[in-house]
Each structure stands twice: as structure tokens, then as C-alpha cells.
XYZ file of C-alpha atoms in Angstrom:
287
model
C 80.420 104.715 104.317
C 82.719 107.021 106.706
C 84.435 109.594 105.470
C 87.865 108.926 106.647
C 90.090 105.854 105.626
C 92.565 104.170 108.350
C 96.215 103.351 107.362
C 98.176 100.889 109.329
C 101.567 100.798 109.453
C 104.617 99.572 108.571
C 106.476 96.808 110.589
C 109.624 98.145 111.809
C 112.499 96.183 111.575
C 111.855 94.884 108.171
C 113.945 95.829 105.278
C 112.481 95.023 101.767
C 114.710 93.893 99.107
C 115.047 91.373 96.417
C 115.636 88.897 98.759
C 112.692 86.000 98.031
C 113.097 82.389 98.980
C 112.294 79.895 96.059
C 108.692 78.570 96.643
C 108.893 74.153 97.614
C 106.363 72.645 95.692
C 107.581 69.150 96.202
C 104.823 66.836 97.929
C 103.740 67.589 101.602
C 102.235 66.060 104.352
C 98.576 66.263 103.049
C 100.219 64.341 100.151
C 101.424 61.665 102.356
C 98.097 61.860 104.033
C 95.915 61.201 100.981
C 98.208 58.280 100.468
C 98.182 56.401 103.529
C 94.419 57.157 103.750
C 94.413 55.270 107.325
C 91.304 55.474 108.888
C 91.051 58.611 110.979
C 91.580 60.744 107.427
C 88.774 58.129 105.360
C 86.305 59.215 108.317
C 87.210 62.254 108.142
C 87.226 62.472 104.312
C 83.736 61.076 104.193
C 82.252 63.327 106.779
C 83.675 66.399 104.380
C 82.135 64.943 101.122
C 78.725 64.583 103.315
C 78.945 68.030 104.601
C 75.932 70.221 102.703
C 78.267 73.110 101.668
C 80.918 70.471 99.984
C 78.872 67.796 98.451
C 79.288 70.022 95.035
C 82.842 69.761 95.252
C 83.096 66.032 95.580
C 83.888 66.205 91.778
C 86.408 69.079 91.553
C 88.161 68.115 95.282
C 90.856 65.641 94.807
C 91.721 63.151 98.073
C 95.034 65.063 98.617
C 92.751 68.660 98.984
C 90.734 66.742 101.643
C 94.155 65.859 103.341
C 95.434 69.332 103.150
C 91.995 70.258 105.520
C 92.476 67.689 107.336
C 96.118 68.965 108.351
C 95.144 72.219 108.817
C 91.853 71.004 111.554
C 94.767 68.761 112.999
C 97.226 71.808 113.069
C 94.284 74.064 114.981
C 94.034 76.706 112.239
C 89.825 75.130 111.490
C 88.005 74.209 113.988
C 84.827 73.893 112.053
C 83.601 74.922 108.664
C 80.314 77.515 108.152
C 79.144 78.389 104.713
C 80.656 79.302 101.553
C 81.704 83.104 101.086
C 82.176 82.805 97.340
C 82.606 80.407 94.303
C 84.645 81.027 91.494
C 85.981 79.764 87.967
C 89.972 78.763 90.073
C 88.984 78.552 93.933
C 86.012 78.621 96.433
C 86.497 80.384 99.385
C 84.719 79.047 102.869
C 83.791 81.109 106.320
C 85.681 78.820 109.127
C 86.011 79.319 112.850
C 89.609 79.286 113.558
C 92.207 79.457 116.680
C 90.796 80.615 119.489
C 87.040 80.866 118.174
C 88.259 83.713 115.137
C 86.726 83.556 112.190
C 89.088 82.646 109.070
C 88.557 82.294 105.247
C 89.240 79.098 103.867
C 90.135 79.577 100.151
C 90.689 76.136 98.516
C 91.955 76.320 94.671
C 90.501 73.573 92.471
C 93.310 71.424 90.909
C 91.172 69.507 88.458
C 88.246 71.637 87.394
C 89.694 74.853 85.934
C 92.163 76.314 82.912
C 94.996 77.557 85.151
C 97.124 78.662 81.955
C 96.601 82.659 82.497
C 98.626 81.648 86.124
C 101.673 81.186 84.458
C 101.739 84.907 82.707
C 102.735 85.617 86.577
C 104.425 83.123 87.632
C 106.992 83.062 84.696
C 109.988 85.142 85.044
C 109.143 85.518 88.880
C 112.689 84.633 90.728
C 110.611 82.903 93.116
C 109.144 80.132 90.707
C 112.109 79.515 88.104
C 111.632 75.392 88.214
C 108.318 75.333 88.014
C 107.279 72.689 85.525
C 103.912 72.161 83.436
C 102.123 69.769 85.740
C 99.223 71.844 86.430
C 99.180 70.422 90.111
C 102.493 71.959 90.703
C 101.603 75.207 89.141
C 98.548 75.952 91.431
C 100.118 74.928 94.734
C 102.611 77.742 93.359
C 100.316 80.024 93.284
C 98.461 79.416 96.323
C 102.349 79.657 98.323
C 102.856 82.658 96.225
C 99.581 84.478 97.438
C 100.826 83.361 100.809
C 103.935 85.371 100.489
C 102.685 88.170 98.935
C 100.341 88.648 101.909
C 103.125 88.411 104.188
C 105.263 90.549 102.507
C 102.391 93.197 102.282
C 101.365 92.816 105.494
C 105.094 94.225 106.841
C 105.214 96.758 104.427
C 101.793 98.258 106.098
C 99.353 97.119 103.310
C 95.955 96.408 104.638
C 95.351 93.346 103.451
C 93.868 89.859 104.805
C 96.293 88.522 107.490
C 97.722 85.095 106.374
C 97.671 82.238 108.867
C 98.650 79.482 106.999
C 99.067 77.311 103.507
C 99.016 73.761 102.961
C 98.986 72.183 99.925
C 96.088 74.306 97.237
C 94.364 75.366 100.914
C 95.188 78.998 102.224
C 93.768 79.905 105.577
C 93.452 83.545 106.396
C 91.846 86.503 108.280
C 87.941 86.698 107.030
C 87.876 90.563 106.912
C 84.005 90.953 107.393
C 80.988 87.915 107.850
C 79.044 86.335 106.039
C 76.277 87.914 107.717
C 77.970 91.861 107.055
C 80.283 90.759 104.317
C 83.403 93.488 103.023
C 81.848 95.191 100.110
C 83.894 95.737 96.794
C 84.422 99.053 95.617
C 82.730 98.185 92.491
C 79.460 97.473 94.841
C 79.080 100.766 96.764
C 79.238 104.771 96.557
C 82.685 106.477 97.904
C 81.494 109.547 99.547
C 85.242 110.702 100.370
C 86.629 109.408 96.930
C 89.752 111.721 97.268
C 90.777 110.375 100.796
C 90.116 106.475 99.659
C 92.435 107.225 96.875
C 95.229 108.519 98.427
C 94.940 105.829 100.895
C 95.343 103.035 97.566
C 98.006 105.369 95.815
C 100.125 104.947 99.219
C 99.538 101.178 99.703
C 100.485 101.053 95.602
C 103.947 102.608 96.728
C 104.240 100.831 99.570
C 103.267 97.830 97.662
C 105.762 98.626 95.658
C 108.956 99.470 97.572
C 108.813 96.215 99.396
C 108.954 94.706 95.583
C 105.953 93.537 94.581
C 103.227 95.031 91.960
C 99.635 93.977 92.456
C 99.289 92.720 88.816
C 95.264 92.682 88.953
C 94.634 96.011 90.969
C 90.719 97.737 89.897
C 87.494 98.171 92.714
C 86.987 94.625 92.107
C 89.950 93.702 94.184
C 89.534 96.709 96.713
C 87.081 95.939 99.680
C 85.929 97.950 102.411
C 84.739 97.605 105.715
C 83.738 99.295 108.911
C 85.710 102.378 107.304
C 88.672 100.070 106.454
C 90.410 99.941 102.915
C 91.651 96.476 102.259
C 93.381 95.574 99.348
C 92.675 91.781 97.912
C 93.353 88.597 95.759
C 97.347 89.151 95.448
C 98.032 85.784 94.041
C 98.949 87.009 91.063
C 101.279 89.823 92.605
C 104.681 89.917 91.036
C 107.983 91.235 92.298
C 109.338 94.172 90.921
C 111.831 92.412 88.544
C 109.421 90.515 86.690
C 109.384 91.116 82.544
C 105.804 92.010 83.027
C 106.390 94.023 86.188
C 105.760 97.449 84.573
C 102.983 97.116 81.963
C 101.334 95.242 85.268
C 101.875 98.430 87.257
C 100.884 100.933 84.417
C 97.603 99.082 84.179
C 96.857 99.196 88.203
C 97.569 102.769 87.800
C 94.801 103.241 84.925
C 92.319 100.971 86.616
C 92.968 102.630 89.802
C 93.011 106.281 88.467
C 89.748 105.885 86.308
C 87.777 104.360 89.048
C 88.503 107.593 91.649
C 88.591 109.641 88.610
C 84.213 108.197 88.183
C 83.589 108.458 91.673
C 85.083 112.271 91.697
C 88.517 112.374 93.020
C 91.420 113.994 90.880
C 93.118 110.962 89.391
C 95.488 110.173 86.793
C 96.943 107.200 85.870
C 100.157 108.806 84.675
C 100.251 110.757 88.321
C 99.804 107.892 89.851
C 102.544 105.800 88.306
C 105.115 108.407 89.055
C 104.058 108.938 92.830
C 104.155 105.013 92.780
C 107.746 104.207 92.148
C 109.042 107.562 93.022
C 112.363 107.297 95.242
C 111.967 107.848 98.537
C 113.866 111.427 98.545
C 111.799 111.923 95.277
C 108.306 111.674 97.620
C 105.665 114.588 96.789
C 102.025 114.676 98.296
């Protein structure tokens, strides 16, 4: 690994507040889509369920998941679909080629197969999601709008993160930060042979994170990647705003995880330390 971290920047023009626009989880076009189901999206659909890396999803991928592709390939955000990246308990997450021949992540959330109850720890007593109901449908097309926001919003406050390109339905499309081939490695995988300088890059993202109004939630080397000498911080569905009930124990635990990781590679961390440089005022800033 290199020795020195890159920071991006902040977006200028942007001014972070409270301000958050309640998410729409009311059915979409994919929705409409799966219910038509004219012929160009049953052709479609069935060439899908025969492709090699989905034919273990034809169980766990309801029709209106298949639509919500299909919108995004008519949209021009996938052009075509390469292997899976990972599998997990809530969502799989697929390489893609995208617009103009980039390569994009495809992560599609399962609807029917998993237990999304832990989601609504989050999503409860977040401004954004007051009237969301029980229907677990509902709850995970939340979440995945919710992960698209929170990468937005980091993205202007100059967190490194994945680059969102667009949402429909339980399908989020965004930058693929590595390949397949040379996939981002998690903190948790490697050796940080400048652990001080990676963790004062995280403790400023943290604040950063933080002044635009949102607190990670999950934040530990599992959901810190790195590659080609690039910090990028991760999985931010579950990021709440700043006013959530849960808001600070969620913080003071990013700050422990974060601090006792460094702390075992050899950096001077403390998760105290780093809670106060976190949500220090701006006039209140200290290196």
C-alpha cells in the first residue's frame, strides 16, 4: 500500500443543513413495468433468469426487480451485466458496464429472501422516512433511496465514497471503485503501513460526514476500502442524519470501532479524541 492517502474535496456551493426531502416510496415505473409485462420486458425477463450469474436468484428476484433492470438498461445506466462482486444475507451486488463503456456496481436488495427488521433501527426517527409503513417492500426500497442520498450528500461534502448514478426501485447503480479482476480491498483484509495518515484521513471524512448531517451508523475496516492509494468509505445505507434518537450512540460507536482499529495497526487513536474532533464546531477545529 502507499504511504500517503488522497482527500478530495468539498463541492463548493453547497450548504449542509437539515434540509432533507421525504423519500417517495409509492410504486414506480418498474412497478408498472412488471405489471403490464408486454413482451419486450417477458423477453427480456427471461433472458435475465437464463443468464449464468442470475439463475440463483430466480427464487429471491421478484418480476418488479427484473423491471427495475430493465428500466435502468432502457435508461442507459447498464449496458451489459459481468459477474457478481459479492453476495450477501440483504443484497447482491453485480460488476456492469455502464454509460459510455464505465464500469458500475449493480447492487440489487432482495425483497423476499431476507429479515430486513434491523433496517428499521435506522430508518425510524429519520425525518426523511416518517410514513414509512410495515410492508417490508416499502421498507427496503427506503433504504435503497436512502443509501442513494446519503451518497449524494457525502459525495458534496468531500467524502470519498462510491459515486451514485442512479436508483430505481430495490436496484442502485453506482461507481465500481476497483474490478473484479483488482477488486478494493477492506481494511480488515490488508496491512496499513502509514496507519497514522489513513486515520486522519477517516477522522476528517467522520467530521465532514458529520457537518453535512449525517453519521455513518456502521463505520469499522469492514466498511473502509482502499484502492490504488485511495480511502473510500462504504455501505452508507444505514447512515442517519444528525437528529436521529440513535444519532449519537451511532457516532460514539464509529468512533470506538474506528479508534481501536488505527489504535491495532499503530496509529495514536482514541475513541473519545475522536468523537470530540468529530462534532467539534468549526471555530472549535484542532489538528
Amino acid at each position: 500500500m502507499t504511504d500517503e492517502f488522497g482527500m478530495v474535496e468539498p463541492q463548493e456551493g453547497e450548504a449542509f443543513g437539515d434540509e432533507w426531502e421525504e423519500i417517495d416510496v409509492s410504486d414506480d415505473e418498474a412497478d408498472r413495468i412488471a405489471r403490464r409485462k408486454d413482451r419486450d420486458f417477458d423477453e427480456f425477463r427471461m433472458r435475465l433468469k437464463d443468464a449464468d450469474q442470475f439463475k440463483v436468484e430466480q427464487s429471491v428476484f421478484d418480476d418488479a426487480t427484473f423491471a427495475a433492470i430493465y428500466k435502468l438498461v432502457q435508461d442507459g445506466y447498464i449496458d451489459a451485466f459481468g459477474g457478481p462482486i459479492s453476495t450477501g444475507k440483504e443484497a447482491n451486488v453485480f460488476e456492469a458496464l455502464g454509460e459510455d463503456d464505465t464500469d458500475v456496481a449493480v447492487k440489487i436488495y432482495r425483497i423476499n429472501a431476507s429479515d430486513f427488521r434491523h433496517m428499521r433501527d435506522y430508518l425510524e426517527g429519520d425525518p426523511r422516512f416518517e410514513n414509512i409503513g410495515h410492508d417490508k417492500g416499502q421498507v427496503v426500497r427506503a433504504w435503497v433511496r436512502k443509501e442513494y442520498a446519503n451518497l449524494e450528500r457525502a459525495q458534496r461534502a468531500g467524502v470519498r465514497v462510491p459515486k451514485p448514478i442512479a436508483v430505481q426501485r430495490n436496484v442502485l447503480v453506482m461507481e465500481l471503485v476497483g474490478v473484479v479482476d483488482d477488486r478494493a480491498r477492506r481494511l480488515s483484509e490488508v496491512r496499513v503501513e502509514n496507519p497514522q495518515t489513513a486515520f486522519e484521513v477517516v477522522r476528517e471524512y467522520m467530521r465532514r460526514l458529520h457537518r453535512a448531517g449525517l453519521v455513518h451508523g456502521d463505520l469499522s475496516e469492514y466498511n473502509l476500502i482502499i484502492h490504488d492509494g485511495e480511502l473510500v468509505v462504504i455501505d452508507l445505507g444505514q447512515a442517519v442524519t444528525v437528529h436521529h434518537p440513535n444519532a449519537e450512540e451511532f457516532l460514539r460507536r464509529d468512533c470506538r470501532n474506528v479508534a481501536n482499529f488505527f489504535r491495532r495497526q499503530g496509529a495514536d487513536a482514541d475513541g473519545d479524541s475522536l468523537y470530540e474532533f468529530v462534532t467539534a464546531e468549526e471555530d472549535e477545529d484542532k489538528d
